[in-house]
Short mmCIF file of C-alpha atoms in Angstrom, two decimals:
data_model
loop_
_atom_site.label_atom_id
_atom_site.label_comp_id
_atom_site.label_asym_id
_atom_site.label_seq_id
_atom_site.Cartn_x
_atom_site.Cartn_y
_atom_site.Cartn_z
CA MET A 1 -110.58 101.98 -41.17
CA ASP A 2 -110.30 98.37 -40.04
CA TYR A 3 -106.65 97.37 -40.20
CA HIS A 4 -105.68 93.72 -40.03
CA ILE A 5 -103.90 93.70 -36.66
CA ASP A 6 -103.88 90.42 -34.72
CA ARG A 7 -101.57 91.14 -31.79
CA LYS A 8 -101.12 93.78 -29.12
CA ILE A 9 -97.94 95.88 -29.35
CA VAL A 10 -96.37 96.90 -26.04
CA LEU A 11 -93.38 99.08 -25.17
CA ALA A 12 -91.41 97.72 -22.23
CA THR A 13 -88.55 99.22 -20.27
CA GLU A 14 -87.93 96.17 -18.09
CA SER A 15 -85.82 93.33 -19.44
CA GLU A 16 -83.33 90.74 -18.26
CA TYR A 17 -80.96 92.22 -20.83
CA LYS A 18 -80.93 95.83 -19.59
CA ASN A 19 -77.19 95.99 -20.17
CA LEU A 20 -77.87 95.48 -23.92
CA TYR A 21 -80.89 97.77 -24.45
CA SER A 22 -82.94 100.11 -22.29
CA TRP A 23 -86.32 99.54 -23.96
CA HIS A 24 -87.96 97.28 -26.53
CA LEU A 25 -91.23 96.47 -28.26
CA LYS A 26 -92.96 93.14 -27.91
CA GLU A 27 -96.08 91.46 -29.28
CA LEU A 28 -98.69 89.77 -27.09
CA ASP A 29 -101.44 87.32 -27.96
CA ASP A 30 -105.01 87.54 -26.65
CA ALA A 31 -103.98 85.79 -23.42
CA GLY A 32 -101.18 88.29 -22.77
CA ASN A 33 -98.35 85.92 -23.64
CA GLN A 34 -95.34 87.31 -25.48
CA ILE A 35 -94.88 86.14 -29.06
CA GLY A 36 -91.32 86.02 -30.29
CA ARG A 37 -88.36 87.88 -28.83
CA ASP A 38 -87.85 91.48 -27.71
CA GLN A 39 -87.63 93.85 -30.69
CA ILE A 40 -85.25 96.83 -30.79
CA PRO A 41 -84.42 99.31 -33.59
CA TRP A 42 -82.24 97.66 -36.23
CA GLU A 43 -79.32 99.92 -37.15
CA TRP A 44 -77.34 97.75 -39.58
CA SER A 45 -77.57 97.40 -43.36
CA LEU A 46 -80.42 95.72 -45.19
CA TYR A 47 -80.55 95.03 -48.92
CA PHE A 48 -83.16 95.01 -51.66
CA THR A 49 -82.81 94.07 -55.33
CA ALA A 50 -84.99 95.52 -58.09
CA ARG A 51 -87.17 93.10 -60.06
CA ASN A 52 -87.81 95.77 -62.68
CA LEU A 53 -87.66 99.53 -63.30
CA ARG A 54 -90.16 101.61 -65.26
CA LEU A 55 -90.30 105.22 -66.41
CA ARG A 56 -93.69 106.73 -65.60
CA ASP A 57 -94.76 110.02 -67.17
CA PHE A 58 -97.78 111.76 -65.71
CA LEU A 59 -99.70 114.75 -67.04
CA GLU A 60 -102.79 116.40 -65.55
CA VAL A 61 -104.76 119.12 -67.38
CA ALA A 62 -107.80 120.88 -65.93
CA LEU A 63 -109.91 124.04 -66.06
CA ASP A 64 -109.70 126.78 -63.47
CA ASP A 65 -112.63 128.27 -61.55
CA GLU A 66 -113.47 130.47 -64.54
CA GLY A 67 -113.58 127.55 -66.94
CA LYS A 68 -110.29 128.45 -68.61
CA PRO A 69 -107.42 125.96 -69.16
CA ALA A 70 -105.05 125.98 -66.21
CA ALA A 71 -101.36 125.21 -66.31
CA GLY A 72 -100.76 121.50 -66.76
CA ASN A 73 -99.22 119.43 -63.98
CA ALA A 74 -96.53 117.11 -65.38
CA SER A 75 -94.17 114.77 -63.56
CA ARG A 76 -91.84 111.89 -64.30
CA HIS A 77 -90.92 109.13 -61.86
CA ILE A 78 -88.87 105.95 -61.93
CA VAL A 79 -90.74 103.11 -60.24
CA GLY A 80 -89.86 99.50 -59.64
CA GLU A 81 -90.66 96.39 -57.64
CA LEU A 82 -88.15 95.21 -55.04
CA THR A 83 -87.35 91.88 -53.44
CA PRO A 84 -85.42 91.53 -50.16
CA GLY A 85 -81.80 90.43 -50.41
CA ARG A 86 -78.86 91.01 -52.72
CA PHE A 87 -77.10 88.88 -55.31
CA ALA A 88 -73.91 86.99 -54.59
CA GLY A 89 -73.06 85.52 -57.97
CA ASN A 90 -76.33 84.11 -59.31
CA GLU A 91 -78.01 83.58 -55.95
CA LEU A 92 -79.84 85.99 -53.65
CA GLU A 93 -78.43 86.10 -50.12
CA ARG A 94 -79.21 87.82 -46.82
CA ILE A 95 -82.98 87.59 -47.27
CA PRO A 96 -84.78 88.55 -44.04
CA ARG A 97 -88.39 87.79 -43.33
CA TYR A 98 -90.31 91.09 -43.09
CA SER A 99 -93.63 91.41 -41.27
CA MET A 100 -95.68 94.25 -39.79
CA PHE A 101 -95.82 94.71 -36.02
CA GLY A 102 -99.07 93.19 -34.78
CA THR A 103 -99.14 90.50 -37.49
CA ASP A 104 -97.31 87.40 -38.65
CA ARG A 105 -97.91 88.08 -42.35
CA ILE A 106 -94.86 88.17 -44.60
CA ILE A 107 -94.62 91.49 -46.46
CA GLU A 108 -94.40 90.73 -50.16
CA ASP A 109 -95.03 94.20 -51.61
CA PHE A 110 -91.84 96.30 -51.63
CA SER A 111 -91.30 99.05 -54.18
CA LEU A 112 -88.99 101.94 -55.07
CA GLU A 113 -89.86 105.38 -56.43
CA ILE A 114 -87.11 107.70 -57.64
CA ARG A 115 -88.23 111.32 -57.82
CA VAL A 116 -86.63 114.67 -58.58
CA THR A 117 -85.82 117.08 -55.77
CA HIS A 118 -87.84 120.28 -55.79
CA GLU A 119 -88.21 123.59 -53.98
CA ASN A 120 -89.92 122.08 -50.94
CA ARG A 121 -87.50 119.14 -50.88
CA PRO A 122 -84.12 120.42 -52.12
CA ASP A 123 -81.88 117.72 -50.60
CA GLU A 124 -81.18 114.22 -51.87
CA THR A 125 -82.80 111.93 -49.33
CA CYS A 126 -84.44 108.54 -49.00
CA GLU A 127 -87.66 107.96 -47.10
CA ALA A 128 -89.68 104.87 -46.18
CA TRP A 129 -93.48 104.69 -46.09
CA GLY A 130 -95.63 101.72 -45.20
CA GLY A 131 -99.23 100.62 -45.12
CA ILE A 132 -101.06 97.97 -43.09
CA SER A 133 -103.40 95.57 -44.83
CA PHE A 134 -107.07 96.59 -44.66
CA ASP A 135 -110.40 95.87 -46.35
CA SER A 136 -111.84 98.43 -48.76
CA ASP A 137 -115.20 98.69 -50.47
CA VAL A 138 -115.16 100.60 -53.74
CA ASP A 139 -118.26 100.64 -55.95
CA PHE A 140 -119.75 97.79 -53.89
CA SER A 141 -116.68 95.64 -54.58
CA ALA A 142 -114.83 94.42 -51.49
CA THR A 143 -111.06 94.10 -51.80
CA THR A 144 -108.20 93.51 -49.38
CA GLU A 145 -105.23 95.84 -49.63
CA PRO A 146 -101.91 94.16 -48.82
CA ASP A 147 -99.17 95.15 -46.41
CA LEU A 148 -96.66 97.25 -48.30
CA VAL A 149 -93.48 99.30 -47.96
CA ILE A 150 -92.36 101.99 -50.42
CA PHE A 151 -88.95 103.64 -50.53
CA TYR A 152 -88.83 107.16 -51.99
CA LEU A 153 -85.42 108.23 -53.29
CA PHE A 154 -85.13 111.95 -54.13
CA VAL A 155 -82.27 112.85 -56.49
CA THR A 156 -81.09 115.95 -58.39
CA PRO A 157 -82.55 116.60 -61.87
CA GLU A 158 -79.18 115.80 -63.47
CA ARG A 159 -78.93 112.48 -61.68
CA PHE A 160 -82.53 111.63 -62.55
CA VAL A 161 -81.85 112.27 -66.25
CA HIS A 162 -78.80 109.99 -66.06
CA TYR A 163 -80.80 107.18 -64.44
CA SER A 164 -83.59 107.63 -67.00
CA GLN A 165 -81.16 107.38 -69.91
CA MET A 166 -79.71 104.15 -68.52
CA ILE A 167 -83.20 102.65 -68.25
CA GLU A 168 -84.23 103.78 -71.74
CA SER A 169 -81.04 102.43 -73.33
CA GLY A 170 -81.22 99.13 -71.45
CA ALA A 171 -77.78 99.75 -69.94
CA ILE A 172 -78.69 98.16 -66.59
CA ASP A 173 -78.41 94.52 -65.59
CA GLN A 174 -78.93 94.81 -61.84
CA VAL A 175 -80.02 97.40 -59.28
CA THR A 176 -79.33 97.02 -55.56
CA LEU A 177 -80.68 99.29 -52.82
CA SER A 178 -78.72 99.25 -49.55
CA LEU A 179 -80.31 100.86 -46.49
CA LYS A 180 -78.79 101.48 -43.08
CA ASN A 181 -80.49 102.64 -39.90
CA VAL A 182 -84.05 102.64 -41.22
CA PRO A 183 -86.43 104.11 -38.60
CA GLY A 184 -89.33 101.72 -38.10
CA PHE A 185 -87.29 98.56 -38.78
CA TYR A 186 -86.85 96.35 -35.71
CA SER A 187 -85.27 93.01 -34.92
CA ASP A 188 -84.13 91.07 -31.89
CA TRP A 189 -80.72 91.84 -30.39
CA SER A 190 -77.82 90.03 -32.02
CA PRO A 191 -74.03 90.32 -31.91
CA SER A 192 -74.12 89.89 -35.70
CA ILE A 193 -74.62 92.70 -38.21
CA SER A 194 -77.18 90.67 -40.16
CA THR A 195 -80.68 89.48 -39.31
CA TYR A 196 -83.23 87.14 -40.81
CA ASP A 197 -86.36 88.56 -39.19
CA VAL A 198 -87.47 92.21 -39.38
CA LYS A 199 -90.59 93.78 -37.88
CA VAL A 200 -91.94 97.01 -39.36
CA LEU A 201 -93.61 99.92 -37.55
CA VAL A 202 -95.28 102.27 -40.04
CA GLN A 203 -95.97 105.97 -39.70
CA GLY A 204 -99.27 107.20 -38.27
CA ASP A 205 -101.52 105.48 -35.74
CA SER A 206 -102.59 102.30 -37.55
CA GLN A 207 -100.39 100.30 -35.16
CA GLU A 208 -101.29 101.40 -31.64
CA ILE A 209 -98.61 100.89 -28.99
CA GLU A 210 -99.33 100.43 -25.30
CA ILE A 211 -96.82 102.67 -23.49
CA PRO A 212 -96.30 102.66 -19.69
CA ASP A 213 -97.50 105.71 -17.76
CA GLY A 214 -94.83 108.38 -17.41
CA CYS A 215 -92.73 106.94 -20.24
CA ASP A 216 -91.69 109.57 -22.80
CA ILE A 217 -90.12 107.17 -25.32
CA GLU A 218 -91.42 107.56 -28.86
CA PRO A 219 -90.61 104.37 -30.80
CA PRO A 220 -89.17 105.23 -34.24
CA ARG A 221 -91.55 104.71 -37.15
CA LEU A 222 -90.93 104.68 -40.90
CA GLY A 223 -89.54 108.00 -42.13
CA THR A 224 -86.27 109.50 -43.35
CA ILE A 225 -83.53 106.89 -43.67
CA ARG A 226 -80.12 107.81 -42.28
CA GLN A 227 -78.11 106.17 -45.08
CA ALA A 228 -79.16 104.83 -48.48
CA ASN A 229 -77.02 103.56 -51.36
CA ILE A 230 -78.28 102.60 -54.79
CA GLU A 231 -76.10 100.72 -57.27
CA PHE A 232 -76.83 100.40 -60.99
CA LEU A 233 -74.78 97.55 -62.40
CA ARG A 234 -74.01 96.87 -66.06
CA VAL A 235 -72.27 93.56 -66.80
CA ARG A 236 -70.42 92.77 -70.00
CA GLU A 237 -68.42 89.61 -70.51
CA PHE A 238 -65.33 90.08 -72.70
CA PRO A 239 -64.92 87.20 -75.18
CA GLN A 240 -61.15 86.79 -74.68
CA PHE A 241 -61.81 85.78 -71.06
CA LYS A 242 -64.76 83.50 -71.67
CA LYS A 243 -64.28 79.77 -71.07
CA THR A 244 -66.23 77.13 -72.87
CA HIS A 245 -68.33 74.71 -70.89
CA SER A 246 -66.04 71.82 -71.81
CA GLU A 247 -62.99 73.74 -70.56
CA ASP A 248 -64.69 74.49 -67.27
CA SER A 249 -65.76 70.84 -66.87
CA ALA A 250 -62.29 69.56 -67.68
CA SER A 251 -60.74 71.96 -65.17
CA GLU A 252 -63.21 70.90 -62.45
CA ASP A 253 -62.56 67.19 -63.18
CA GLU A 254 -58.79 67.65 -62.92
CA GLY A 255 -59.22 69.47 -59.61
CA ILE A 256 -61.34 66.66 -58.17
CA LEU A 257 -58.86 63.98 -59.33
CA SER A 258 -55.97 65.88 -57.76
CA LYS A 259 -57.78 66.12 -54.41
CA ILE A 260 -58.19 62.33 -54.21
CA GLY A 261 -54.58 61.66 -55.23
CA ILE A 262 -55.04 60.75 -58.89
CA GLN A 263 -52.96 62.62 -61.43
CA PRO A 264 -54.71 63.05 -64.80
CA GLU A 265 -52.88 61.70 -67.81
CA PRO A 266 -51.11 64.27 -70.00
CA ALA A 267 -53.05 65.58 -72.96
CA ASP A 268 -50.64 64.09 -75.51
CA LYS A 269 -51.32 60.57 -74.18
CA ASP A 270 -55.06 61.15 -74.50
CA GLU A 271 -54.60 62.28 -78.10
CA LYS A 272 -52.55 59.17 -78.93
CA LEU A 273 -55.22 56.94 -77.39
CA ILE A 274 -57.96 58.69 -79.34
CA ALA A 275 -55.99 58.27 -82.59
CA LEU A 276 -55.48 54.56 -81.85
CA LEU A 277 -59.18 54.02 -81.17
CA LYS A 278 -60.07 55.79 -84.39
CA GLY A 279 -57.69 53.49 -86.27
CA VAL A 280 -59.24 50.39 -84.68
CA ARG A 281 -62.71 51.65 -85.56
CA ASN A 282 -61.70 52.17 -89.18
CA VAL A 283 -60.25 48.64 -89.42
CA GLY A 284 -63.45 47.25 -87.97
CA TRP A 285 -65.54 48.93 -90.65
CA VAL A 286 -63.25 47.47 -93.35
CA ILE A 287 -63.74 43.95 -91.97
CA VAL A 288 -67.51 44.42 -91.84
CA GLY A 289 -67.47 45.57 -95.45
CA LEU A 290 -65.47 42.56 -96.64
CA LEU A 291 -67.78 40.12 -94.85
CA ALA A 292 -70.82 41.75 -96.41
CA PHE A 293 -69.22 41.55 -99.88
CA MET A 294 -68.44 37.83 -99.43
CA LEU A 295 -71.99 37.05 -98.36
CA MET A 296 -73.37 38.79 -101.44
CA ARG A 297 -71.14 36.66 -103.73
CA MET A 298 -72.28 33.37 -102.14
#
């Protein structure tokens, strides 16, 4: 399969920052020049927000070798599209740029699948799987598959039923997935616990790494995530605490006036002024009416 890889990936154990990390991955162009900074496993939290969630029921029926109906294979999953970052108020924040090792393409296809634990997978875990873009030819139709990352969250049957009921009843306004210490996620060293550029190393051998002779380091690839948190948020505004737009605007205006040293006039003075203006307006209309009456009599 011809994967869309544009750069060489090299593992290096020599660095001017050996006191910070003992090894790193780097990307090289065709001339052997390094592109970007040294990349090391990223151990801090990263966030994703769901664009949608869907309940998917699947049923497979077939005949056995003797032509008799075999037991059906049924399953139910929760699937959804993700976008990097998390909401702070009404705005997404902490949005890194994700790209596959060996490319400069931004990964735009992130998704979540919530499945039920089973006999071969009894524990609640979260796993990451990724795929590199490649060309495919199906029925003489050439298509390009995109770079993608899928997170599989395995939960108990009881928890799955609870999540399903929330989706069916529409009792969810926001879903945030928080991941920490994801194998296969890399970034450059930073004293901060946040990053804005993440490189991804998927499972398998689609991204070949040049490793020095005698080096026994196996760079982590996508797999089981050490810590995953998922938050289902339901928001309801209580009417007794709601402010009208005019109240909010008035409050903001008073705050601005106070900052520049102007004290707003008391409300009772404003009411008196409004009453006076209304009186003047009424008198004006009376005068206009009298003038019109006199002109009609002339």
